[in-house]
Amino acid sequence: MSQNINPQEDLDLRSLDTMCVNESRLQHQWYHNLKYLVMGILFGFVFIKAEVISWFRIQEMFRLQSFHMYGIIGSAILVAMISIFLIKKFKIKTIYGEEIIFHKKEFNKGQIYGGLIFGFGWAITGACPGPLFAQIGTGATVIVVTLLSAIAGTWVYGYFREKLPH
């Protein structure tokens, strides 16, 4: 099943989809990405210290026994809302001068199904995709199974993406 896809048309189409579209067209050397590795490691330490990766904290959240995780998630949403407001108001650009574009997203029932699957997986494994590597780094090597499952699920979605309703 080979298709000739124009890269610009594909980018335009994906900008209307639920995928990340603020892709830079700049080409950088391999070491340019080291800053992201360093920030990821620091972010992992913050997750560990804030107990965001704690299986017990996640279980408390899903059993409605503690406000800890809801407070963290709520503060993250608040920071994101303020950040997006400021980016739009002051027309802030990336550090390379590229425009940051926010596209309107239409609601569809797939978001409900995806959210439920995500939530069930999070509740069962005690692992959200964000801190998987931090959990593995703390010695919870059983999380490798969750990581491989997340990769497999992403691959399956990518494989069937064109056939799914969006």
XYZ file of N, CA and C in Angstrom:
498
model
N 0.838 -1.167 0.000
C 0.000 0.000 0.000
C 0.887 1.235 0.000
N 1.420 1.587 -1.136
C 2.311 2.721 -1.274
C 1.536 3.930 -1.778
N 1.741 5.068 -1.118
C 1.065 6.287 -1.517
C 2.103 7.380 -1.695
N 1.904 8.226 -2.708
C 2.750 9.394 -2.873
C 2.095 10.542 -2.118
N 2.735 10.967 -1.032
C 2.170 12.008 -0.193
C 3.066 13.233 -0.257
N 2.456 14.363 -0.584
C 3.172 15.627 -0.592
C 3.416 16.036 0.861
N 4.674 16.266 1.264
C 4.953 16.602 2.669
C 4.204 17.837 3.157
N 4.057 18.859 2.317
C 3.349 20.069 2.750
C 1.865 19.786 2.963
N 1.259 19.010 2.046
C -0.148 18.650 2.213
C -0.342 17.806 3.463
N 0.611 16.910 3.721
C 0.530 16.072 4.915
C 0.612 16.932 6.167
N 1.528 17.919 6.183
C 1.656 18.803 7.333
C 0.390 19.626 7.515
N -0.174 20.128 6.402
C -1.407 20.902 6.489
C -2.551 20.048 7.028
N -2.652 18.810 6.572
C -3.698 17.905 7.034
C -3.505 17.585 8.514
N -2.266 17.286 8.903
C -2.007 16.942 10.299
C -2.216 18.129 11.224
N -2.078 19.359 10.695
C -2.285 20.528 11.553
C -3.735 20.628 11.997
N -4.635 19.980 11.280
C -6.044 19.978 11.653
C -6.403 18.772 12.506
N -5.470 17.855 12.671
C -5.706 16.620 13.398
C -5.304 16.807 14.859
N -5.286 15.739 15.609
C -4.978 15.810 17.033
C -3.509 15.539 17.310
N -2.688 15.703 16.322
C -1.260 15.435 16.505
C -0.527 16.739 16.794
N 0.677 16.624 17.310
C 1.529 17.787 17.528
C 1.954 18.331 16.176
N 1.755 19.622 15.954
C 2.050 20.181 14.641
C 3.056 21.313 14.685
N 3.499 21.712 15.859
C 4.475 22.786 15.941
C 5.863 22.210 15.671
N 6.003 21.605 14.513
C 7.260 20.967 14.151
C 8.172 22.000 13.509
N 9.383 22.058 13.998
C 10.354 22.975 13.420
C 10.856 22.393 12.109
N 11.079 23.268 11.168
C 11.641 22.825 9.892
C 13.145 23.054 9.863
N 13.697 23.482 10.997
C 15.125 23.721 11.083
C 15.857 22.398 11.274
N 17.030 22.310 10.696
C 17.861 21.119 10.859
C 18.997 21.452 11.819
N 19.233 20.583 12.786
C 20.258 20.829 13.790
C 21.200 19.636 13.870
N 22.353 19.868 14.455
C 23.300 18.790 14.720
C 22.739 17.904 15.826
N 23.253 16.685 15.939
C 22.738 15.717 16.911
C 22.851 16.236 18.340
N 23.908 16.962 18.670
C 24.123 17.421 20.034
C 23.158 18.542 20.431
N 22.453 19.078 19.456
C 21.456 20.105 19.737
C 20.358 19.557 20.660
N 20.099 18.261 20.600
C 19.035 17.648 21.399
C 19.465 17.307 22.821
N 20.735 17.509 23.155
C 21.196 17.195 24.508
C 20.484 18.043 25.561
N 20.109 19.270 25.196
C 19.405 20.123 26.160
C 18.073 19.483 26.564
N 17.435 18.776 25.636
C 16.170 18.108 25.957
C 16.411 16.915 26.879
N 17.510 16.228 26.681
C 17.867 15.118 27.557
C 18.111 15.624 28.974
N 18.859 16.704 29.109
C 19.144 17.278 30.426
C 17.850 17.731 31.099
N 16.996 18.436 30.361
C 15.729 18.892 30.936
C 14.841 17.704 31.315
N 14.850 16.650 30.503
C 14.074 15.453 30.825
C 14.552 14.795 32.104
N 15.856 14.734 32.283
C 16.414 14.154 33.515
C 16.026 15.006 34.725
N 16.150 16.324 34.599
C 15.758 17.211 35.699
C 14.262 17.084 35.994
N 13.453 17.002 34.936
C 12.018 16.834 35.118
C 11.723 15.505 35.817
N 12.475 14.469 35.484
C 12.323 13.173 36.146
C 12.598 13.269 37.637
N 13.648 14.022 38.013
C 13.942 14.223 39.437
C 12.798 14.945 40.141
N 12.219 15.941 39.471
C 11.077 16.660 40.051
C 9.911 15.692 40.251
N 9.654 14.843 39.263
C 8.586 13.847 39.392
C 8.832 12.929 40.582
N 10.076 12.510 40.758
C 10.406 11.609 41.858
C 10.183 12.301 43.198
N 10.713 13.515 43.330
C 10.595 14.251 44.594
C 9.142 14.618 44.911
N 8.346 14.910 43.889
C 6.940 15.263 44.099
C 6.056 14.027 44.244
N 6.633 12.854 44.158
C 5.930 11.571 44.261
C 4.890 11.384 43.162
N 5.105 12.027 42.011
C 4.192 11.878 40.884
C 4.284 10.474 40.301
N 5.427 9.837 40.450
C 5.608 8.507 39.871
C 5.267 7.393 40.851
N 4.848 7.754 42.025
C 4.557 6.762 43.054
C 3.277 5.998 42.725
N 3.405 4.693 42.652
C 2.243 3.839 42.399
C 1.191 4.063 43.479
N 1.650 4.241 44.725
C 0.713 4.421 45.835
C -0.043 5.739 45.717
N 0.645 6.813 45.285
C -0.023 8.105 45.092
C -1.063 8.016 43.975
N -0.720 7.292 42.921
C -1.646 7.139 41.792
C -2.870 6.339 42.222
N -2.652 5.293 43.014
C -3.782 4.511 43.515
C -4.654 5.339 44.447
N -4.028 6.172 45.284
C -4.804 7.068 46.145
C -5.691 7.993 45.315
N -5.141 8.483 44.209
C -5.907 9.379 43.351
C -7.128 8.667 42.786
N -6.923 7.472 42.232
C -8.039 6.768 41.606
C -9.054 6.260 42.623
N -8.647 6.102 43.866
C -9.589 5.697 44.922
C -10.187 6.896 45.640
N -9.858 8.109 45.145
C -10.343 9.364 45.728
C -9.978 9.478 47.207
N -8.785 9.032 47.568
C -8.330 9.056 48.952
C -7.387 10.217 49.250
N -6.892 10.900 48.206
C -5.918 11.957 48.422
C -6.046 13.014 47.333
N -5.777 14.266 47.710
C -5.825 15.379 46.771
C -4.484 15.591 46.074
N -3.435 14.936 46.524
C -2.064 15.168 46.053
C -1.959 15.214 44.528
N -2.356 14.162 43.860
C -2.221 14.097 42.399
C -3.176 15.065 41.703
N -4.385 15.231 42.238
C -5.320 16.187 41.645
C -4.764 17.607 41.737
N -4.092 17.913 42.835
C -3.464 19.220 42.990
C -2.356 19.435 41.973
N -1.544 18.417 41.741
C -0.460 18.522 40.759
C -1.026 18.676 39.349
N -2.002 17.840 39.009
C -2.613 17.912 37.675
C -3.323 19.256 37.493
N -4.054 19.690 38.502
C -4.755 20.969 38.430
C -3.801 22.143 38.272
N -2.690 22.124 39.008
C -1.724 23.215 38.873
C -1.068 23.194 37.499
N -0.843 22.012 36.939
C -0.276 21.914 35.588
C -1.246 22.484 34.555
N -2.531 22.206 34.718
C -3.543 22.757 33.803
C -3.592 24.276 33.926
N -3.537 24.786 35.140
C -3.561 26.232 35.355
C -2.345 26.907 34.716
N -1.165 26.336 34.917
C 0.053 26.893 34.308
C -0.056 26.861 32.787
N -0.580 25.768 32.231
C -0.736 25.667 30.776
C -1.718 26.707 30.256
N -2.817 26.909 30.959
C -3.808 27.896 30.528
C -3.202 29.300 30.516
N -2.501 29.644 31.565
C -1.874 30.968 31.641
C -0.809 31.111 30.554
N -0.018 30.058 30.350
C 1.040 30.107 29.331
C 0.465 30.298 27.937
N -0.577 29.556 27.608
C -1.203 29.680 26.280
C -1.816 31.070 26.113
N -2.441 31.579 27.156
C -3.001 32.925 27.097
C -1.900 33.949 26.794
N -0.772 33.844 27.495
C 0.324 34.790 27.291
C 0.960 34.652 25.911
N 1.112 33.408 25.445
C 1.683 33.177 24.113
C 0.800 33.824 23.050
N -0.507 33.654 23.172
C -1.435 34.243 22.194
C -1.483 35.762 22.314
N -1.560 36.272 23.543
C -1.701 37.716 23.760
C -0.485 38.488 23.254
N 0.717 37.991 23.558
C 1.937 38.711 23.193
C 2.595 38.170 21.930
N 1.911 37.227 21.253
C 2.418 36.626 20.014
C 3.869 36.172 20.172
N 4.104 35.441 21.242
C 5.445 34.945 21.558
C 5.849 33.914 20.510
N 7.105 33.954 20.095
C 7.643 33.018 19.108
C 8.618 32.073 19.796
N 9.016 31.023 19.095
C 10.014 30.111 19.635
C 11.353 30.831 19.725
N 12.314 30.212 20.355
C 13.629 30.855 20.474
C 14.304 31.011 19.114
N 13.791 30.333 18.108
C 14.334 30.448 16.758
C 13.496 31.393 15.894
N 12.516 32.053 16.503
C 11.715 33.019 15.772
C 10.541 32.436 15.010
N 10.238 31.176 15.230
C 9.117 30.548 14.542
C 7.807 30.851 15.281
N 6.754 31.062 14.523
C 5.441 31.344 15.092
C 4.880 30.092 15.767
N 4.237 30.290 16.911
C 3.564 29.194 17.608
C 2.095 29.263 17.221
N 1.592 28.173 16.640
C 0.225 28.155 16.121
C -0.624 27.185 16.947
N -1.783 27.662 17.369
C -2.750 26.808 18.056
C -3.930 26.609 17.122
N -4.287 25.359 16.863
C -5.402 25.046 15.981
C -6.611 24.623 16.805
N -7.769 25.023 16.367
C -9.003 24.597 17.014
C -9.173 23.097 16.804
N -9.622 22.415 17.821
C -9.868 20.977 17.730
C -11.354 20.729 17.902
N -11.892 19.883 17.046
C -13.299 19.521 17.166
C -13.424 18.304 18.060
N -14.463 18.307 18.877
C -14.718 17.172 19.752
C -15.227 15.995 18.936
N -14.774 14.794 19.307
C -15.354 13.577 18.736
C -15.350 12.496 19.806
N -16.199 11.505 19.621
C -16.367 10.476 20.651
C -15.116 9.631 20.855
N -14.212 9.618 19.894
C -12.962 8.889 20.055
C -12.131 9.422 21.216
N -12.291 10.709 21.522
C -11.563 11.291 22.656
C -12.052 10.689 23.972
N -13.334 10.388 24.050
C -13.880 9.747 25.253
C -13.319 8.336 25.374
N -13.384 7.586 24.283
C -12.863 6.208 24.310
C -11.370 6.189 24.628
N -10.626 7.057 23.975
C -9.182 7.119 24.227
C -8.870 7.505 25.661
N -9.638 8.465 26.199
C -9.439 8.877 27.583
C -9.742 7.759 28.568
N -10.787 7.005 28.280
C -11.124 5.873 29.153
C -10.050 4.788 29.106
N -9.587 4.465 27.918
C -8.523 3.458 27.785
C -7.265 3.931 28.506
N -6.922 5.212 28.295
C -5.751 5.784 28.967
C -5.914 5.707 30.485
N -7.077 6.125 30.987
C -7.324 6.121 32.425
C -7.292 4.722 33.022
N -7.895 3.751 32.331
C -7.853 2.373 32.824
C -6.416 1.860 32.873
N -5.670 2.128 31.824
C -4.271 1.701 31.804
C -3.467 2.353 32.911
N -3.711 3.630 33.147
C -3.015 4.371 34.199
C -3.362 3.794 35.564
N -4.653 3.500 35.780
C -5.089 2.963 37.070
C -4.542 1.553 37.301
N -4.542 0.737 36.261
C -4.090 -0.648 36.420
C -2.584 -0.724 36.635
N -1.833 0.034 35.836
C -0.362 -0.065 35.909
C 0.246 0.891 36.925
N -0.474 1.936 37.270
C 0.087 2.949 38.155
C 1.148 3.771 37.448
N 1.055 3.822 36.119
C 2.081 4.511 35.343
C 1.452 5.302 34.206
N 1.711 6.592 34.197
C 1.335 7.473 33.096
C 2.529 7.490 32.135
N 2.313 7.673 30.843
C 3.446 7.639 29.911
C 4.557 8.644 30.217
N 4.217 9.806 30.764
C 5.234 10.817 31.039
C 6.366 10.336 31.928
N 6.070 9.826 33.102
C 7.144 9.428 34.017
C 7.596 7.973 33.926
N 7.287 7.283 32.843
C 7.719 5.882 32.742
C 9.228 5.725 32.927
N 9.989 6.582 32.274
C 11.445 6.460 32.356
C 11.951 6.787 33.761
N 11.294 7.736 34.433
C 11.675 8.054 35.809
C 11.388 6.864 36.719
N 10.265 6.189 36.486
C 9.949 5.008 37.284
C 10.984 3.912 37.053
N 11.349 3.699 35.812
C 12.375 2.693 35.507
C 13.693 3.101 36.155
N 14.004 4.402 36.103
C 15.239 4.909 36.691
C 15.318 4.735 38.193
N 14.161 4.659 38.863
C 14.174 4.455 40.317
C 14.308 2.977 40.679
N 14.343 2.121 39.674
C 14.515 0.694 39.945
C 13.262 -0.133 39.771
N 12.163 0.489 39.409
C 10.914 -0.248 39.176
C 10.962 -0.830 37.759
N 11.798 -1.844 37.594
C 12.045 -2.388 36.255
C 10.832 -3.087 35.655
N 9.849 -3.445 36.461
C 8.642 -4.065 35.929
C 7.906 -3.089 35.010
N 8.171 -1.803 35.150
C 7.536 -0.779 34.312
C 7.995 -0.905 32.861
N 9.073 -1.637 32.607
C 9.508 -1.871 31.227
C 8.373 -2.527 30.439
N 7.604 -3.392 31.088
C 6.453 -4.023 30.432
C 5.441 -2.947 30.022
N 5.189 -1.987 30.904
C 4.268 -0.895 30.593
C 4.818 -0.048 29.451
N 6.117 0.232 29.475
C 6.745 1.003 28.405
C 6.603 0.295 27.059
N 6.895 -0.984 27.019
C 6.766 -1.747 25.773
C 5.308 -1.795 25.311
N 4.389 -1.891 26.258
C 2.965 -1.880 25.911
C 2.556 -0.529 25.333
N 3.074 0.560 25.906
C 2.762 1.896 25.387
C 3.315 2.057 23.973
N 4.510 1.572 23.750
C 5.102 1.640 22.411
C 4.280 0.812 21.433
N 3.880 -0.380 21.842
C 3.068 -1.238 20.973
C 1.718 -0.583 20.673
N 1.098 0.006 21.687
C -0.185 0.681 21.476
C -0.060 1.859 20.527
N 1.027 2.602 20.641
C 1.269 3.731 19.730
C 1.465 3.223 18.309
N 2.196 2.139 18.158
C 2.430 1.567 16.836
C 1.108 1.086 16.231
N 0.296 0.399 17.028
C -0.990 -0.105 16.529
C -1.872 1.061 16.093
N -1.920 2.118 16.898
C -2.707 3.290 16.509
C -2.185 3.875 15.194
N -0.880 4.030 15.087
C -0.291 4.566 13.859
C -0.607 3.705 12.649
N -0.623 2.403 12.838
C -0.893 1.470 11.744
C -2.340 1.597 11.264
N -3.277 1.722 12.203
C -4.696 1.781 11.857
C -5.245 3.201 11.778
N -4.415 4.196 11.976
C -4.844 5.596 12.071
C -5.736 6.031 10.917
N -5.336 5.707 9.708
C -6.100 6.151 8.538
C -7.475 5.501 8.456
N -7.655 4.370 9.090
C -8.924 3.649 9.041
C -9.860 4.048 10.175
N -9.357 4.794 11.161
C -10.142 5.163 12.318
C -10.892 6.466 12.083
N -12.057 6.608 12.700
C -12.783 7.878 12.553
C -12.100 8.961 13.393
N -11.900 10.106 12.779
C -11.289 11.238 13.486
C -12.179 12.434 13.389
